[in-house]
Coordinates of C-alpha atoms and ligand atoms in Angstrom, one line a residue:
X1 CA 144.1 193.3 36.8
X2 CA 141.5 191.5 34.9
X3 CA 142.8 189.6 31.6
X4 CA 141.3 191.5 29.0
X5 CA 140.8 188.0 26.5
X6 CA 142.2 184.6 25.8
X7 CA 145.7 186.3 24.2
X8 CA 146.1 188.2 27.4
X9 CA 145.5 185.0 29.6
X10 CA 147.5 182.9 27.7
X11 CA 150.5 185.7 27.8
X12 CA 150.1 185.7 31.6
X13 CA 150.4 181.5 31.6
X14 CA 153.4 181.4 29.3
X15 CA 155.1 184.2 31.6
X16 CA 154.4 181.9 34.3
X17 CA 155.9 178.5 33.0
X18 CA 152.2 177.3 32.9
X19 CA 151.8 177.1 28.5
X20 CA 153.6 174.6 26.1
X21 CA 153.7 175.4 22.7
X22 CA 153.5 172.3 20.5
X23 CA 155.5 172.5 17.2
X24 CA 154.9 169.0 15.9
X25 CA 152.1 168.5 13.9
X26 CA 149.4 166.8 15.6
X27 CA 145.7 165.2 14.5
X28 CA 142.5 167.0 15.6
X29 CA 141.3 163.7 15.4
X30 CA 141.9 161.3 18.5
X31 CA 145.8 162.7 19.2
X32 CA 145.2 166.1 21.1
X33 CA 142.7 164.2 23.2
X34 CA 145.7 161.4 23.8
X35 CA 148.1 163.6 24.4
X36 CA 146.2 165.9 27.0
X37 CA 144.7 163.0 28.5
X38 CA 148.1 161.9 29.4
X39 CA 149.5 165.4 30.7
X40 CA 146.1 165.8 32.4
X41 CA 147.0 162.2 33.8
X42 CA 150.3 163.5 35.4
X43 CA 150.8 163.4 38.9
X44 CA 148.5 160.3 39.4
X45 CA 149.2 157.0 39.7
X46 CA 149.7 156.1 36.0
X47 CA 150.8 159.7 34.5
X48 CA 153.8 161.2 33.9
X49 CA 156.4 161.5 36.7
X50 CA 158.1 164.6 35.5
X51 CA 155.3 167.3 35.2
X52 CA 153.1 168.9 37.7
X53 CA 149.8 167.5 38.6
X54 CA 147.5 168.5 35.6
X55 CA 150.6 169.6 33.6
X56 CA 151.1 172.8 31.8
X57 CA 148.5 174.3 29.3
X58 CA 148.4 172.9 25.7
X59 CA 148.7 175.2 22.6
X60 CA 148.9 173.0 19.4
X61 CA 150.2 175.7 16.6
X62 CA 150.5 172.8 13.5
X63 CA 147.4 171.4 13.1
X64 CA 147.0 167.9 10.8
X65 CA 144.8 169.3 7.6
X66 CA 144.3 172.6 9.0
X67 CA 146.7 175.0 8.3
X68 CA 147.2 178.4 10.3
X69 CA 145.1 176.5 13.0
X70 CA 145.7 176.3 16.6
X71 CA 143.8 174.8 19.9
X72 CA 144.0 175.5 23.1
X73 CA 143.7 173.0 25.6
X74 CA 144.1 172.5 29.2
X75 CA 143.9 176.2 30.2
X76 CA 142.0 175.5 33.4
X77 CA 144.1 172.0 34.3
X78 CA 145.6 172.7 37.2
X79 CA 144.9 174.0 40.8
X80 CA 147.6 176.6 40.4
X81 CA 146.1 177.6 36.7
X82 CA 142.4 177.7 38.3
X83 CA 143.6 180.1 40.8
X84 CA 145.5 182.6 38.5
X85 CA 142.7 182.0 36.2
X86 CA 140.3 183.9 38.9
X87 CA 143.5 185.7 40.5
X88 CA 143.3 184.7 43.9
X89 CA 146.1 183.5 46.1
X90 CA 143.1 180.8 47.3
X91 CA 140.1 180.0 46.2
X92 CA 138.1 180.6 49.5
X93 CA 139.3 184.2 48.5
X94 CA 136.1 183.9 46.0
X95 CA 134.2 182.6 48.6
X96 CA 135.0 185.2 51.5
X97 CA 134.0 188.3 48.6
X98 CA 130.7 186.8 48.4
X99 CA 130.3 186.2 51.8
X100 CA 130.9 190.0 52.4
X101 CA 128.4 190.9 49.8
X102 CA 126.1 188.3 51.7
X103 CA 126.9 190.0 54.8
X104 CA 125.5 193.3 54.2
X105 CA 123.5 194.4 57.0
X106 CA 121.3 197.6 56.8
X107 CA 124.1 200.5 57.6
X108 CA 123.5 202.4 60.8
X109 CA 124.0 206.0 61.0
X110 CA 126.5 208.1 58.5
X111 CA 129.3 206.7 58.9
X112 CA 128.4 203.4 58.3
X113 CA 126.8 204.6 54.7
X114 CA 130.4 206.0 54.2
X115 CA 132.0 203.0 55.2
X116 CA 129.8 201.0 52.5
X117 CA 130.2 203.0 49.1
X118 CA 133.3 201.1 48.2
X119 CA 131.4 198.1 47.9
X120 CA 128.5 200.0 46.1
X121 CA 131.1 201.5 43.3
X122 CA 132.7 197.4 43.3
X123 CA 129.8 196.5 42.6
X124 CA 128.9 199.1 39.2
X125 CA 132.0 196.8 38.2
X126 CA 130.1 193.5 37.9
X127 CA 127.7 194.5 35.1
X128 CA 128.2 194.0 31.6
X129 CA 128.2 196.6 29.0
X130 CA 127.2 196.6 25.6
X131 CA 130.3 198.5 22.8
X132 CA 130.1 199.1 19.7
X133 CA 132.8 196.5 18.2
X134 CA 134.9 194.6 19.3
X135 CA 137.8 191.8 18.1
X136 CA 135.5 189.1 17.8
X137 CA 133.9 191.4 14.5
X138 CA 137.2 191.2 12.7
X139 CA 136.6 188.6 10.1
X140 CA 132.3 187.9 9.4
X141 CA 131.1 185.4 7.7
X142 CA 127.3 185.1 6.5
X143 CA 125.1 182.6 3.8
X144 CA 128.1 180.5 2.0
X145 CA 131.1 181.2 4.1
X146 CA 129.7 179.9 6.9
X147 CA 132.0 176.8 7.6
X148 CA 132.3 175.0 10.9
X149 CA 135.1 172.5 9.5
X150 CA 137.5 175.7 9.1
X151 CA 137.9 175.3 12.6
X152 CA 139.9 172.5 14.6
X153 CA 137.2 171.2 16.1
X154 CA 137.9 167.6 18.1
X155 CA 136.8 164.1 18.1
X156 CA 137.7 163.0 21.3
X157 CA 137.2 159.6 21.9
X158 CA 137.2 156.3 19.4
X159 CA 133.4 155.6 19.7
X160 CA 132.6 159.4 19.8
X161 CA 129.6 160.3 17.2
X162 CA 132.0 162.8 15.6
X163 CA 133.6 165.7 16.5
X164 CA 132.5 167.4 19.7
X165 CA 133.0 171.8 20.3
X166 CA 133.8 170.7 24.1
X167 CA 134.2 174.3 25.5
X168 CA 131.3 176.6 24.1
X169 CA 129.8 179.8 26.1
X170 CA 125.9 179.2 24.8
X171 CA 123.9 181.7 25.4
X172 CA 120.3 182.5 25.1
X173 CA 117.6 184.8 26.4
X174 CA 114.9 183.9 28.4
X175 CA 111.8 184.9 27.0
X176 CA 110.1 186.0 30.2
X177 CA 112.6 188.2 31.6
X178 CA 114.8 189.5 28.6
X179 CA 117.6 188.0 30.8
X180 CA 120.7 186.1 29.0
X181 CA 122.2 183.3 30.4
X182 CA 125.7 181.3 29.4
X183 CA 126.0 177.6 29.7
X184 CA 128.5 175.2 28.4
X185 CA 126.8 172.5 26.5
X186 CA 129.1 170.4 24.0
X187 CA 128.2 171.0 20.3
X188 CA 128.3 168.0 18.1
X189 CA 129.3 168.5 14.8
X190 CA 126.6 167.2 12.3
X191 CA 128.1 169.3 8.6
X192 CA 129.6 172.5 7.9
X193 CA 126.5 174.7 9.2
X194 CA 124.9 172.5 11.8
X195 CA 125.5 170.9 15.5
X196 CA 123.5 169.4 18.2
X197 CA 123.2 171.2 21.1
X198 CA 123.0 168.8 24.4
X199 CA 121.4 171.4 26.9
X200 CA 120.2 168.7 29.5
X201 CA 116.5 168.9 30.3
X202 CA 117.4 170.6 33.7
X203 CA 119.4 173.4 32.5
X204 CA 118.7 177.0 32.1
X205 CA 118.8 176.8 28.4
X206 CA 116.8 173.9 28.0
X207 CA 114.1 176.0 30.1
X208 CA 114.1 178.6 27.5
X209 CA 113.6 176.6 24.8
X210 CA 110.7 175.1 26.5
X211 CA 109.3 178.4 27.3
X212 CA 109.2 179.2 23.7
X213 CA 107.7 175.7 23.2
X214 CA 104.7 176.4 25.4
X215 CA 104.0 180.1 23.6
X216 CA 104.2 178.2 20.1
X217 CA 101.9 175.9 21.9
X218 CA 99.3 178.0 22.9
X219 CA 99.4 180.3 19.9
X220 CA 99.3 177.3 17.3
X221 CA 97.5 174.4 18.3
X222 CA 93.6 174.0 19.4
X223 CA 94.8 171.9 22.9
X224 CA 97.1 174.2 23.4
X225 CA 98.2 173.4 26.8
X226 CA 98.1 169.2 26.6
X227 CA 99.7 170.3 23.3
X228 CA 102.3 171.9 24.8
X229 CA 103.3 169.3 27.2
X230 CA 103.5 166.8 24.3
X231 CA 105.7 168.4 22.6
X232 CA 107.8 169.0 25.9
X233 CA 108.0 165.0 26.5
X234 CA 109.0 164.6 23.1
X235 CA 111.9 167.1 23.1
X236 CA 113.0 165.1 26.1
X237 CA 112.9 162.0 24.6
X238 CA 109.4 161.1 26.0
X239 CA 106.1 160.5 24.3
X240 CA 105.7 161.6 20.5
X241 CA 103.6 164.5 19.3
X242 CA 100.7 164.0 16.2
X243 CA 102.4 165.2 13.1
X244 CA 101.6 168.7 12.2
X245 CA 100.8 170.2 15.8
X246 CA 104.2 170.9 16.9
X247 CA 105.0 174.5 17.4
X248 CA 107.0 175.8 14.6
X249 CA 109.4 179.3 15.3
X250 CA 113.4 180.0 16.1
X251 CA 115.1 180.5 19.1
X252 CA 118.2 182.6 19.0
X253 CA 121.2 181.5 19.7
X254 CA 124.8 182.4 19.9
X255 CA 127.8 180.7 21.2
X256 CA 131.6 182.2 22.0
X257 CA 134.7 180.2 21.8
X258 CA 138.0 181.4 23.4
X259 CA 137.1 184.3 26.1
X260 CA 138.6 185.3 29.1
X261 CA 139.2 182.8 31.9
X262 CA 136.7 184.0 34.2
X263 CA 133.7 183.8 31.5
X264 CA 134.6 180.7 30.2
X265 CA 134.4 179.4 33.8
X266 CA 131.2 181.2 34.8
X267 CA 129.1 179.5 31.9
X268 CA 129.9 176.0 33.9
X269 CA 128.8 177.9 37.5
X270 CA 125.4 176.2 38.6
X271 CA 123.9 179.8 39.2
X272 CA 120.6 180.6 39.9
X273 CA 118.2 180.3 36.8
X274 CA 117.7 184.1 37.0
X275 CA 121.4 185.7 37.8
X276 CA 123.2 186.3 34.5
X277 CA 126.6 184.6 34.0
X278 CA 127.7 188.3 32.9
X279 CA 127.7 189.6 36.2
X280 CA 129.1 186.7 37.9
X281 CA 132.4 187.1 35.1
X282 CA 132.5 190.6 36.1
X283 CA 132.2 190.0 39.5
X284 CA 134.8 187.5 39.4
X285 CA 137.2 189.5 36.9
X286 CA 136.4 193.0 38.7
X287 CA 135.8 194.5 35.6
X288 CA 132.4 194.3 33.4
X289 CA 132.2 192.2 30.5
X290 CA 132.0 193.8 27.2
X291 CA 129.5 193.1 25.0
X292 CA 128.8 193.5 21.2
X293 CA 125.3 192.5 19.4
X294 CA 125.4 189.6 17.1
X295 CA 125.2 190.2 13.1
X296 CA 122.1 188.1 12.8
X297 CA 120.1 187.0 15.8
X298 CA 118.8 189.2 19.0
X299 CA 121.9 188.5 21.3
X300 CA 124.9 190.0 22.7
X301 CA 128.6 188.4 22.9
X302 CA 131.3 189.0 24.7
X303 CA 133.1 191.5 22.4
X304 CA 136.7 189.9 23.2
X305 CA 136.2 186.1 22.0
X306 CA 138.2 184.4 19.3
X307 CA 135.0 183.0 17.5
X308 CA 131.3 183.5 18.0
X309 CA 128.9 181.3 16.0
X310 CA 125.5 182.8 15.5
X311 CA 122.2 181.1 15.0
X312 CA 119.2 179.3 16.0
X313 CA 117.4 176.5 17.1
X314 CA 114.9 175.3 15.7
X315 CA 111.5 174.3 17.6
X316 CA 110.2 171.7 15.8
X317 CA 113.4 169.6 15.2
X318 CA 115.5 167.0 17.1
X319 CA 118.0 164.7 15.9
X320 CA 119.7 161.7 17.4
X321 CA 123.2 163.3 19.3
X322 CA 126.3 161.2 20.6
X323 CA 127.7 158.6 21.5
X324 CA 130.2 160.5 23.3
X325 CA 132.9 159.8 25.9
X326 CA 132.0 162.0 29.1
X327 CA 133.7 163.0 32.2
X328 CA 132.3 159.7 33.7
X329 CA 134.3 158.1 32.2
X330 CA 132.1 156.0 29.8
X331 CA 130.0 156.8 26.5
X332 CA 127.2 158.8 27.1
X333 CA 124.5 157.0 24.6
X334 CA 122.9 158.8 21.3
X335 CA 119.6 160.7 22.6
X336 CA 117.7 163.5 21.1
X337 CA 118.9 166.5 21.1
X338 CA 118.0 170.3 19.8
X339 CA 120.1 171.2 16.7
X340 CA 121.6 174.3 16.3
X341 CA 121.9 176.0 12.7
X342 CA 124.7 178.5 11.9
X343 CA 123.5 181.6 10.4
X344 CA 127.2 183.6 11.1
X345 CA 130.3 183.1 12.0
X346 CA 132.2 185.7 13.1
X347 CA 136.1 185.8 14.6
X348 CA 139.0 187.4 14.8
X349 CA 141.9 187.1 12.4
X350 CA 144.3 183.9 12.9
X351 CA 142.1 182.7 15.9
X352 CA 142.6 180.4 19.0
X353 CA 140.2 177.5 19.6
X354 CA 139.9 177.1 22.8
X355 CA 139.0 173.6 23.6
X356 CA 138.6 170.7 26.3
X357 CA 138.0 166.9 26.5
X358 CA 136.6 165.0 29.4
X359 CA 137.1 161.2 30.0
X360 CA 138.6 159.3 33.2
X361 CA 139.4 161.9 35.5
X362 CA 141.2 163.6 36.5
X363 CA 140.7 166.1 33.7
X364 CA 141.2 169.7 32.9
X365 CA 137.4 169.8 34.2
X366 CA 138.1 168.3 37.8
X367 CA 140.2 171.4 38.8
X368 CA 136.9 173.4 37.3
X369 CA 134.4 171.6 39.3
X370 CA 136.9 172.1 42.6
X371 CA 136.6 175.7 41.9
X372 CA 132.6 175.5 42.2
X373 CA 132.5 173.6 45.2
X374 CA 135.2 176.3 46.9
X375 CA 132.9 179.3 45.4
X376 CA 129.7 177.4 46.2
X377 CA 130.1 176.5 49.6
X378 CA 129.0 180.1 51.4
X379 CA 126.0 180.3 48.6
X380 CA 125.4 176.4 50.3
X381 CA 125.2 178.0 53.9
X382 CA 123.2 180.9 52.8
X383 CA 119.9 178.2 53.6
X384 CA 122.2 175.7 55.1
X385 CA 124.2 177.9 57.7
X386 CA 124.7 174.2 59.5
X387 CA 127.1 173.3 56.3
X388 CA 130.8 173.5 57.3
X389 CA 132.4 171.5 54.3
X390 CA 131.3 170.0 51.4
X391 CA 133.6 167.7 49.1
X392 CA 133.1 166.2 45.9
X393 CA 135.9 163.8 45.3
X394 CA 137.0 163.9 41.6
X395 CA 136.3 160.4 41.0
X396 CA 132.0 161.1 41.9
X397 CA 132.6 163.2 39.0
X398 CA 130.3 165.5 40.6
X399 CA 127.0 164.4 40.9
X400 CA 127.7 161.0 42.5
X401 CA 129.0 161.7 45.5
X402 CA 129.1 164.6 48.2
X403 CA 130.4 164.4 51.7
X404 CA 128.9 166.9 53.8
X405 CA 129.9 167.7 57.2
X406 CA 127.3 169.7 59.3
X407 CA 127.1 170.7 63.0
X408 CA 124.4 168.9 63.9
X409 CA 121.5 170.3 66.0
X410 CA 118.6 168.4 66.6
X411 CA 117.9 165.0 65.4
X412 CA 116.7 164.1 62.0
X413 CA 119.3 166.9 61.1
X414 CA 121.3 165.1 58.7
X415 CA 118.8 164.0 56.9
X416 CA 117.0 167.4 56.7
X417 CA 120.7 168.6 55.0
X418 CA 120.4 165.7 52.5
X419 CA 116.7 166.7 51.3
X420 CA 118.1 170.5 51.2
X421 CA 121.2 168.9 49.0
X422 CA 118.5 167.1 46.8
X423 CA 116.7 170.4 46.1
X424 CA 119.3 172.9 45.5
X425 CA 120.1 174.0 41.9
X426 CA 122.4 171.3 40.1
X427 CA 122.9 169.5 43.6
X428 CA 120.0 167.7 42.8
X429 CA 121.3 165.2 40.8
X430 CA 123.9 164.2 43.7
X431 CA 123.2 160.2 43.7
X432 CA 125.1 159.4 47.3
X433 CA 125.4 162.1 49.8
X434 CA 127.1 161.3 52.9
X435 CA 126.3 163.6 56.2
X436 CA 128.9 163.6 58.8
X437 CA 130.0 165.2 62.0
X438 CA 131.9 168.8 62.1
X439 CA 134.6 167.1 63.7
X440 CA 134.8 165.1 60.5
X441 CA 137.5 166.3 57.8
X442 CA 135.7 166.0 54.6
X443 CA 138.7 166.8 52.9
X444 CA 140.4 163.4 54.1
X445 CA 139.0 160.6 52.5
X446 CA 140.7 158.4 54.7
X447 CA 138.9 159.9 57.5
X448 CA 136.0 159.4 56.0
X449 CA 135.9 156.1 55.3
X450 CA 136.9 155.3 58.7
X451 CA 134.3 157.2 60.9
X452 CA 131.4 156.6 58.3
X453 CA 131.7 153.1 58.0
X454 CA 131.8 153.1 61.6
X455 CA 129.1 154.9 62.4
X456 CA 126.4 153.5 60.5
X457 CA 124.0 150.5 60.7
X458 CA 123.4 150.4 57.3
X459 CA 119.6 149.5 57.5
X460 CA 118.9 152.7 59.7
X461 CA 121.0 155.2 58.2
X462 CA 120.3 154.7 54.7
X463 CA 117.8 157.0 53.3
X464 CA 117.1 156.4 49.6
X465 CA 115.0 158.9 47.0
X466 CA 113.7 159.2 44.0
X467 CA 113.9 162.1 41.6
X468 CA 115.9 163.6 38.6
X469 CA 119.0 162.1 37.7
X470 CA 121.9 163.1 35.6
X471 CA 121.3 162.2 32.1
X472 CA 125.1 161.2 31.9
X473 CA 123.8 158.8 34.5
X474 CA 124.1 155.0 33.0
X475 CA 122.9 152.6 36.0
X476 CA 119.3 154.8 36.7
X477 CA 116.5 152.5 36.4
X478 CA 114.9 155.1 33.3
X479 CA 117.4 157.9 31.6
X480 CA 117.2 161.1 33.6
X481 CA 115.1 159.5 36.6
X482 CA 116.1 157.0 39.1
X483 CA 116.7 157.4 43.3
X484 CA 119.7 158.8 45.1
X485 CA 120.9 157.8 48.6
X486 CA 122.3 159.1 51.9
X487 CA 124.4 157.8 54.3
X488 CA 123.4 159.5 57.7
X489 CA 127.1 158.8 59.5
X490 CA 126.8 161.0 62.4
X491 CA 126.8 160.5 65.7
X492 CA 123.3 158.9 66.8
X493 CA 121.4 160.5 69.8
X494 CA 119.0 159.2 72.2
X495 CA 116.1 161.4 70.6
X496 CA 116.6 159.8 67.4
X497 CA 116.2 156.3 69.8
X498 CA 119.9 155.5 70.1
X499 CA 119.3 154.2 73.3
X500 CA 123.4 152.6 73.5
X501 CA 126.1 154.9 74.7
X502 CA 128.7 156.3 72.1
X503 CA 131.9 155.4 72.9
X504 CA 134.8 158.0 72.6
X505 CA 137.7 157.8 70.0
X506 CA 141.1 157.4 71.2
X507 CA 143.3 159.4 71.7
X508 CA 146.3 159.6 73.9
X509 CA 146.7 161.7 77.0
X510 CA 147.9 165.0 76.6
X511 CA 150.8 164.6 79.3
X512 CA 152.2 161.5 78.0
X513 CA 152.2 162.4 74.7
X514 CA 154.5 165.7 75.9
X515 CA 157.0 162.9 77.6
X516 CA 157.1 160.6 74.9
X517 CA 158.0 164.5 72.3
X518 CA 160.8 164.9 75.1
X519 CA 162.3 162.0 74.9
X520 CA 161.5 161.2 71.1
X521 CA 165.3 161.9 69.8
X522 CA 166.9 159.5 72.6
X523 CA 165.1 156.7 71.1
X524 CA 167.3 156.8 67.6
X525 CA 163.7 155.6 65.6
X526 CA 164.1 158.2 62.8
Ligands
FMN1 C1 133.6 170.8 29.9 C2 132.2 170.8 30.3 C3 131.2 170.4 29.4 C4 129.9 170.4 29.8 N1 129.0 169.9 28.9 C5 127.7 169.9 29.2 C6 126.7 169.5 28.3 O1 127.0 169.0 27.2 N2 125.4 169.6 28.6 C7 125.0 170.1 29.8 O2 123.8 170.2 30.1 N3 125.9 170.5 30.7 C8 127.2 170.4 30.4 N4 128.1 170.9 31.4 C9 127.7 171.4 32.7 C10 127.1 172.8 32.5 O3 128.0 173.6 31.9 C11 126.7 173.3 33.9 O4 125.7 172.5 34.4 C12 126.2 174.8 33.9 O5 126.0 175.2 35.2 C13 125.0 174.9 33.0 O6 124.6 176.3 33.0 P1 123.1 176.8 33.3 O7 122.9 176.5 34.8 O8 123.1 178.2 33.0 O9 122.3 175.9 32.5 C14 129.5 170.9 31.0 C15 130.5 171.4 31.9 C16 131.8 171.3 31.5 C17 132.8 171.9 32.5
MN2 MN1 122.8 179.9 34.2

């Protein structure tokens, strides 16, 4: 059964041993991010011996100058939590519902038809639908009362530029197709009505806002096309624009705080551009998501979050945002950003922030991004049916390294996978990707290392690239543009001029190996 909201979720997590409520009073400031980044920590090398890998969920009920408060942190921390988070047993569960949808072949005859309205009423279940109120409506605040610093927001790290909202739903329409989307971009905390909001250049939201650039563009300024590109580069921290011919206008913006699990975690899922985050929730939950219309701007929420700041952005205006400490692992440096101006502020009564922080992993946001590549890996085959295992090790943070083992079919085939991984979605900004063998276990980094830097002359299986890069990215030759590499570590064939023969890996024979088993106890080793 789906979890209806946050309070519903975190019922289910203290039923399971999975929440600790902290009594003692503890600092927004600095101390919630020490302590989770220690309970995150446990289970590695340096954490704590006594807990579980990723530790137990984190509700802080005495806030330091905030009283009534609470945060919750660490709600997705875990492997185990990430699971009952989705309710599966396994998270290739996920994956195998979507490759049945995937699957669908035309039906054949009645019976068929019959056998496939199941799926078509499942599917009714995905799509969100708009109510008339919901909890989120309990307490609204408009003009004056709007007042970010009533809420328990974070600063994470020492050098951070202030405090950060880490765990925000954003969402935003796009202007072409009416069609919302929800992304997580952090918030940075400027005063009591305004934060930055860091969409990177290459995400969905940062293509809306664009799009509403252009149509300023081009009904504004003479040029209105060079105009519009201007403006564009400046936004992104390129060229500047001549006073006085930047489009002026709004876009509408609202941002939810504390939903269920499965929202909260489809607003970091790289979908495609055009499929609404919505559905995916519902598809994931089994149950639509509810929505309610905002008080003061042209959006819908989900009716069942603990806060929901309404608002704007506004097109003509960018102001400096960070530094902040990101998940890798260093300060991402101050850039321009959009800012984000709160027109309402609605919540409901005594409400849960829901929060994160990101730093050296592992991190609450390690067992998030595990959960993509599980979900993600049949969407991957869908135009690379040669894929059979992708892994991102937690320490590539994501878009640093992939290992990809294919079944390879002709030669230049591993680098044909590399150029697919370099143009799909949010894989684009992988810097190393390393192709192996199916017979290689991705999953075994020891395995890895040992057939990949076997199998390579470095000069001929290196392929390098240039193209977008992470803006987290510190060590690209510009921000946001710099080259990526692959490692080609399968086996080389003769049509790709390996004219030497391979040699075969060892293993021992069958037979003796069945002697040596029989025999094993007489020999008193263990
Ligand atoms: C905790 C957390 C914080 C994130 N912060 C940002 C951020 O500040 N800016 C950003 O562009 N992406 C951020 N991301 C990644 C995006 O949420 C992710 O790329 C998502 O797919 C974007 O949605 P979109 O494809 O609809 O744009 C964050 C992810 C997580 C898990
Ligand atoms: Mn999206």
């Amino acid at each position: 059964m789906a979890y209806n909201d946050l309070r519903d979720w975190l019922q289910a997590l203290e039923r399971a041993g999975e929440l600790k409520r902290i009594k003692a009073e503890v600092d927004p400031i600095l101390e919630v991010a020490e302590i989770t980044d220690r309970v995150s920590k446990a289970g590695t090398r340096h954490g704590i011996k006594t807990l579980q890998p990723g530790g137990p969920a984190l509700l802080f009920e005495n806030v330091k100058g905030q009283p009534g408060a609470r945060i919750l942190i660490n709600q997705f921390g875990s492997e185990a939590r990430m699971k009952r988070a989705l309710e599966v047993d396994n998270l290739a569960d996920v994956a195998d519902r979507i490759q049945q949808l995937m699957n669908v072949k035309s039906p054949e005859g009645l019976l068929e038809k019959i056998k496939m309205l199941p799926m078509l009423a499942d599917l009714g279940k995905f799509f969100p639908k708009t109510v008339a109120s919901g909890p989120c409506k309990e307490v609204i605040k408009k003009g004056d009362q709007v007042n970010l610093l009533d809420f328990p927001i974070l600063q994470c790290w020492p050098q951070d530029g202030g405090r950060f909202i880490t765990l925000p739903c954003v969402i935003t329409r796009d202007p072409r197709t009416g069609k919302r989307n929800v992304g997580m971009y952090r918030m940075q905390v400027y005063d009591a009505k305004t934060t930055g909001m860091h969409w990177q250049r290459q995400k969905v939201a940062a293509e809306h806002y664009r799009e509403l650039m252009r149509r300023g563009a081009a009904a504004g300024a003479e040029n209105a096309v060079s105009a519009g590109v201007d403006i564009m580069a400046r936004s992104l921290g390129g060229s500047t624009l001549a006073e006085g011919s930047r489009p002026s206008g709004r876009m509408d913006v609202a941002v939810a705080i504390g939903t269920d699990p499965a929202l909260t975690f489809s607003a970091i899922v790289p979908a495609p551009p055009d499929v609404e985050e919505f559905i995916i929730a519902g598809f994931l939950r089994q149950k639509p998501v509810e929505l309610v219309k905002c008080e003061t701007v042209d959006l819908e929420v989900p009716a069942n979050a603990e806060i929901i700041f309404e608002g704007y952005v506004q097109l003509d205006e960018l102001r400096p945002e960070g530094p902040f400490g990101d998940h890798t692992g260093f300060y991402t440096p101050v850039d321009d950003y959009p800012v984000f101006h709160v027109t309402c502020i609605t919540h409901r009564k005594d409400p849960i922030y829901a929060t994160t922080i990101v730093g050296k992993p592992p991190m609450e946001d390690a067992y998030m991004g595990k959960a993509v590549e599980r979900i993600f890996l049949p969407l991957m085959r869908l135009t690379m049916p040669e894929i059979v295992d992708v892994n991102l090790p937690v320490e590539g943070v994501f878009h640093n390294l992939m290992i990809v083992s294919i079944k390879k079919s002709y030669p230049g085939h591993a680098r044909k996978v590399m150029n697919g991984i370099w143009s799909l979605g949010q894989a684009m900004f992988t810097k190393c990707v390393i192709v192996v063998d199916e017979d290689v276990d991705v999953q075994d980094i020891a395995e890895v290392v040992l057939k990949v830097s076997n199998n390579i002359d470095p000069e001929r299986d290196v392929q390098f690239m240039l193209g977008p890069i992470d803006s987290l990215d510190h060590a690209s030759r510009q921000p946001n543009f710099g080259s990526k590499m692959g490692i080609d570590a399968t086996r080389k064939w003769k049509t790709e001029g390996f004219d030497r023969s391979w040699p075969d890996e060892i293993t021992m024979s069958g037979d003796v190996k069945k002697r040596v088993d029989a025999v094993w106890k007489s020999l008193g080793i263990d």
